[in-house]
Structures are given as C-alpha cells and as structure tokens.
mmCIF file of C-alpha atoms in Angstrom:
data_model
loop_
_atom_site.group_PDB
_atom_site.id
_atom_site.type_symbol
_atom_site.label_atom_id
_atom_site.label_comp_id
_atom_site.label_asym_id
_atom_site.label_seq_id
_atom_site.Cartn_x
_atom_site.Cartn_y
_atom_site.Cartn_z
ATOM 1 C CA UNK A 1 -27.944 55.339 -39.296
ATOM 2 C CA UNK A 2 -24.650 56.627 -37.788
ATOM 3 C CA UNK A 3 -23.107 59.464 -40.401
ATOM 4 C CA UNK A 4 -19.834 60.434 -40.941
ATOM 5 C CA UNK A 5 -18.131 62.878 -43.247
ATOM 6 C CA UNK A 6 -15.366 62.105 -45.263
ATOM 7 C CA UNK A 7 -13.655 63.740 -48.704
ATOM 8 C CA UNK A 8 -13.134 62.266 -51.711
ATOM 9 C CA UNK A 9 -9.378 61.189 -53.095
ATOM 10 C CA UNK A 10 -10.320 58.692 -55.683
ATOM 11 C CA UNK A 11 -13.710 58.605 -58.303
ATOM 12 C CA UNK A 12 -13.503 55.177 -60.031
ATOM 13 C CA UNK A 13 -16.764 54.135 -62.413
ATOM 14 C CA UNK A 14 -18.552 52.186 -59.999
ATOM 15 C CA UNK A 15 -17.383 53.581 -56.434
ATOM 16 C CA UNK A 16 -15.575 56.284 -54.531
ATOM 17 C CA UNK A 17 -12.441 56.128 -52.247
ATOM 18 C CA UNK A 18 -13.418 58.080 -49.350
ATOM 19 C CA UNK A 19 -10.474 59.452 -46.440
ATOM 20 C CA UNK A 20 -12.496 59.743 -43.145
ATOM 21 C CA UNK A 21 -11.092 61.214 -39.810
ATOM 22 C CA UNK A 22 -11.511 59.254 -36.797
ATOM 23 C CA UNK A 23 -12.721 61.320 -34.186
ATOM 24 C CA UNK A 24 -12.887 60.495 -30.414
ATOM 25 C CA UNK A 25 -16.383 58.959 -29.648
ATOM 26 C CA UNK A 26 -16.003 60.957 -26.329
ATOM 27 C CA UNK A 27 -15.990 64.220 -27.313
ATOM 28 C CA UNK A 28 -19.056 65.546 -25.328
ATOM 29 C CA UNK A 29 -17.216 64.003 -21.917
ATOM 30 C CA UNK A 30 -16.228 66.295 -19.268
ATOM 31 C CA UNK A 31 -12.816 65.064 -18.945
ATOM 32 C CA UNK A 32 -12.478 65.236 -22.761
ATOM 33 C CA UNK A 33 -9.200 67.626 -22.000
ATOM 34 C CA UNK A 34 -7.478 64.809 -19.519
ATOM 35 C CA UNK A 35 -8.500 62.036 -21.913
ATOM 36 C CA UNK A 36 -5.713 60.127 -23.739
ATOM 37 C CA UNK A 37 -8.050 58.922 -26.495
ATOM 38 C CA UNK A 38 -9.285 62.336 -27.245
ATOM 39 C CA UNK A 39 -5.765 63.768 -27.473
ATOM 40 C CA UNK A 40 -4.171 60.879 -29.835
ATOM 41 C CA UNK A 41 -7.414 61.421 -32.093
ATOM 42 C CA UNK A 42 -6.386 64.986 -32.392
ATOM 43 C CA UNK A 43 -2.382 64.784 -32.617
ATOM 44 C CA UNK A 44 -2.593 61.694 -34.896
ATOM 45 C CA UNK A 45 -5.963 62.349 -37.114
ATOM 46 C CA UNK A 46 -5.965 58.704 -37.950
ATOM 47 C CA UNK A 47 -6.975 58.876 -41.733
ATOM 48 C CA UNK A 48 -8.971 55.831 -42.489
ATOM 49 C CA UNK A 49 -9.613 55.282 -46.409
ATOM 50 C CA UNK A 50 -13.139 53.378 -47.256
ATOM 51 C CA UNK A 51 -13.986 52.205 -50.311
ATOM 52 C CA UNK A 52 -17.859 53.017 -51.103
ATOM 53 C CA UNK A 53 -20.517 51.814 -54.052
ATOM 54 C CA UNK A 54 -22.541 54.924 -55.608
ATOM 55 C CA UNK A 55 -25.286 52.709 -55.934
ATOM 56 C CA UNK A 56 -26.380 53.310 -59.480
ATOM 57 C CA UNK A 57 -25.482 57.184 -58.930
ATOM 58 C CA UNK A 58 -23.505 58.965 -61.883
ATOM 59 C CA UNK A 59 -19.370 58.808 -61.087
ATOM 60 C CA UNK A 60 -19.494 62.330 -62.908
ATOM 61 C CA UNK A 61 -21.797 63.973 -60.092
ATOM 62 C CA UNK A 62 -18.252 63.375 -57.667
ATOM 63 C CA UNK A 63 -15.237 64.941 -57.894
ATOM 64 C CA UNK A 64 -11.684 64.627 -55.879
ATOM 65 C CA UNK A 65 -11.535 67.236 -52.876
ATOM 66 C CA UNK A 66 -15.870 66.711 -52.418
ATOM 67 C CA UNK A 67 -16.608 66.787 -48.741
ATOM 68 C CA UNK A 68 -19.421 63.561 -49.068
ATOM 69 C CA UNK A 69 -21.709 62.137 -45.939
ATOM 70 C CA UNK A 70 -21.700 58.436 -45.446
ATOM 71 C CA UNK A 71 -23.882 56.309 -43.402
ATOM 72 C CA UNK A 72 -23.379 53.132 -41.740
ATOM 73 C CA UNK A 73 -26.137 51.098 -39.769
ATOM 74 C CA UNK A 74 -26.276 51.515 -35.961
ATOM 75 C CA UNK A 75 -26.721 47.334 -35.775
ATOM 76 C CA UNK A 76 -23.970 46.894 -38.055
ATOM 77 C CA UNK A 77 -21.668 48.808 -35.630
ATOM 78 C CA UNK A 78 -22.742 47.419 -32.488
ATOM 79 C CA UNK A 79 -22.780 43.552 -33.577
ATOM 80 C CA UNK A 80 -19.255 44.601 -35.040
ATOM 81 C CA UNK A 81 -18.473 45.546 -31.715
ATOM 82 C CA UNK A 82 -19.813 42.674 -29.917
ATOM 83 C CA UNK A 83 -18.246 40.339 -32.038
ATOM 84 C CA UNK A 84 -14.822 42.206 -31.781
ATOM 85 C CA UNK A 85 -14.635 43.095 -28.063
ATOM 86 C CA UNK A 86 -16.681 39.950 -26.631
ATOM 87 C CA UNK A 87 -15.422 36.850 -28.897
ATOM 88 C CA UNK A 88 -11.524 36.766 -28.079
ATOM 89 C CA UNK A 89 -12.698 37.396 -24.523
ATOM 90 C CA UNK A 90 -15.154 34.225 -24.092
ATOM 91 C CA UNK A 91 -12.383 32.242 -25.927
ATOM 92 C CA UNK A 92 -10.112 33.197 -23.325
ATOM 93 C CA UNK A 93 -12.321 32.217 -20.677
ATOM 94 C CA UNK A 94 -13.305 29.177 -22.436
ATOM 95 C CA UNK A 95 -10.013 27.862 -22.641
ATOM 96 C CA UNK A 96 -9.174 29.115 -19.135
ATOM 97 C CA UNK A 97 -11.613 27.153 -18.010
ATOM 98 C CA UNK A 98 -11.601 23.748 -19.811
ATOM 99 C CA UNK A 99 -7.558 23.600 -18.515
ATOM 100 C CA UNK A 100 -8.447 24.477 -15.139
ATOM 101 C CA UNK A 101 -11.262 21.289 -15.490
ATOM 102 C CA UNK A 102 -8.558 19.290 -16.904
ATOM 103 C CA UNK A 103 -6.442 19.775 -13.970
ATOM 104 C CA UNK A 104 -3.352 21.712 -15.667
ATOM 105 C CA UNK A 105 -1.010 23.317 -14.034
ATOM 106 C CA UNK A 106 -1.190 27.148 -13.463
ATOM 107 C CA UNK A 107 1.553 27.570 -16.348
ATOM 108 C CA UNK A 108 -0.863 25.657 -18.983
ATOM 109 C CA UNK A 109 -3.850 26.774 -17.474
ATOM 110 C CA UNK A 110 -2.260 30.628 -18.859
ATOM 111 C CA UNK A 111 -1.066 29.389 -22.037
ATOM 112 C CA UNK A 112 -4.568 27.461 -22.656
ATOM 113 C CA UNK A 113 -6.294 31.243 -22.025
ATOM 114 C CA UNK A 114 -3.409 32.550 -23.587
ATOM 115 C CA UNK A 115 -4.315 30.513 -27.014
ATOM 116 C CA UNK A 116 -8.002 30.898 -26.583
ATOM 117 C CA UNK A 117 -7.669 35.128 -26.824
ATOM 118 C CA UNK A 118 -5.398 34.449 -30.058
ATOM 119 C CA UNK A 119 -7.816 31.989 -31.460
ATOM 120 C CA UNK A 120 -11.025 34.403 -30.666
ATOM 121 C CA UNK A 121 -8.346 37.033 -32.515
ATOM 122 C CA UNK A 122 -8.188 34.553 -35.381
ATOM 123 C CA UNK A 123 -11.706 33.891 -35.533
ATOM 124 C CA UNK A 124 -12.875 37.784 -35.787
ATOM 125 C CA UNK A 125 -9.954 38.175 -38.579
ATOM 126 C CA UNK A 126 -11.535 35.497 -40.658
ATOM 127 C CA UNK A 127 -15.315 36.823 -39.785
ATOM 128 C CA UNK A 128 -14.369 39.821 -41.118
ATOM 129 C CA UNK A 129 -12.347 38.401 -44.368
ATOM 130 C CA UNK A 130 -15.701 36.116 -45.053
ATOM 131 C CA UNK A 131 -18.118 39.396 -44.753
ATOM 132 C CA UNK A 132 -15.784 42.169 -46.356
ATOM 133 C CA UNK A 133 -17.413 42.245 -49.348
ATOM 134 C CA UNK A 134 -21.163 41.907 -48.115
ATOM 135 C CA UNK A 135 -23.056 45.307 -49.024
ATOM 136 C CA UNK A 136 -25.289 45.008 -45.736
ATOM 137 C CA UNK A 137 -22.034 45.894 -44.039
ATOM 138 C CA UNK A 138 -20.413 48.457 -46.118
ATOM 139 C CA UNK A 139 -20.688 52.177 -45.683
ATOM 140 C CA UNK A 140 -23.293 53.827 -48.476
ATOM 141 C CA UNK A 141 -23.601 57.289 -49.093
ATOM 142 C CA UNK A 142 -25.898 59.659 -47.331
ATOM 143 C CA UNK A 143 -27.190 62.417 -50.164
ATOM 144 C CA UNK A 144 -30.790 64.176 -51.494
ATOM 145 C CA UNK A 145 -30.808 60.271 -53.920
ATOM 146 C CA UNK A 146 -31.077 58.079 -51.538
ATOM 147 C CA UNK A 147 -33.843 57.596 -48.581
ATOM 148 C CA UNK A 148 -32.553 56.470 -45.721
ATOM 149 C CA UNK A 149 -34.218 53.838 -43.922
ATOM 150 C CA UNK A 150 -34.101 52.765 -40.352
ATOM 151 C CA UNK A 151 -35.096 49.035 -40.021
#
C-alpha cells in the first residue's frame, strides 16, 4: 500500500475532502537538483483535492486542518499507469500499422496514427468515468481504526 499524507479541508457526514501535494517520484535521485520534474513540483506544489470515505468512522473525530494518511493499493497505481500510458501508444501503433497495410499514403498513415492516439486517450477517459465510484480504486484512510492488508 502506498501511503500519502494529506490535510483535511472539509468534513462531510460520510467522507472527507483532503488536500494533497504532489511530490516528485524521483526525490532520491542523484540528479534531483538538475531535474525539471523536481523543480516544478517544488515551485508549483500541485495541489489535488480528493474525497475519501470515512468507512464507518465518526465524522466528529475529524476537523478541518487535521493531517491524515491516505493509502492506495500498489496494484491500483501500477494497473492505472499501464492503462494510461500504454493504451494510447498501442492504439497509435495499431492504427498506424493498419493504415500502412492498407497502402495508404504517408500523410494518411500519420493521420491514422494520430487518430489512434486520440482514440486511446478517449478510451482511457471513458474507463476513468466508468470506474470513478469503484471503491476498490479509491484511496482509504490509514489509521489505528483500519487494518492495512496487502492482497
């Protein structure tokens, strides 16, 4: 389980709105000072707001400004990354190869590849929309009230 710290910005009866700040995944890299990713993360401090279910906990136990820990299963992150990065590339290559095999010209083949890339992105967006309420894919509160199990 990947653990992230967040700050409560709103409390609802069945969940919390939590603010998280994206951290560079390459924080331990030797090239950190020369890395554009690290610099942008520090300067911009990309803030993200997440809704987290209380999972049966009492909302009175949480107040705005509390620091909490969120957990996301590693498999969710790995599978999501594969979907987001590979699906558009696979559709780009598939459409490009299909256009090439059909004997289309260079310009049409390029446009077919571009269409495949956009179609792959649209499929990713559709999948995200369909699974947006799937509780298995949502972050969970990690505290003394929840046993963290690694499946």
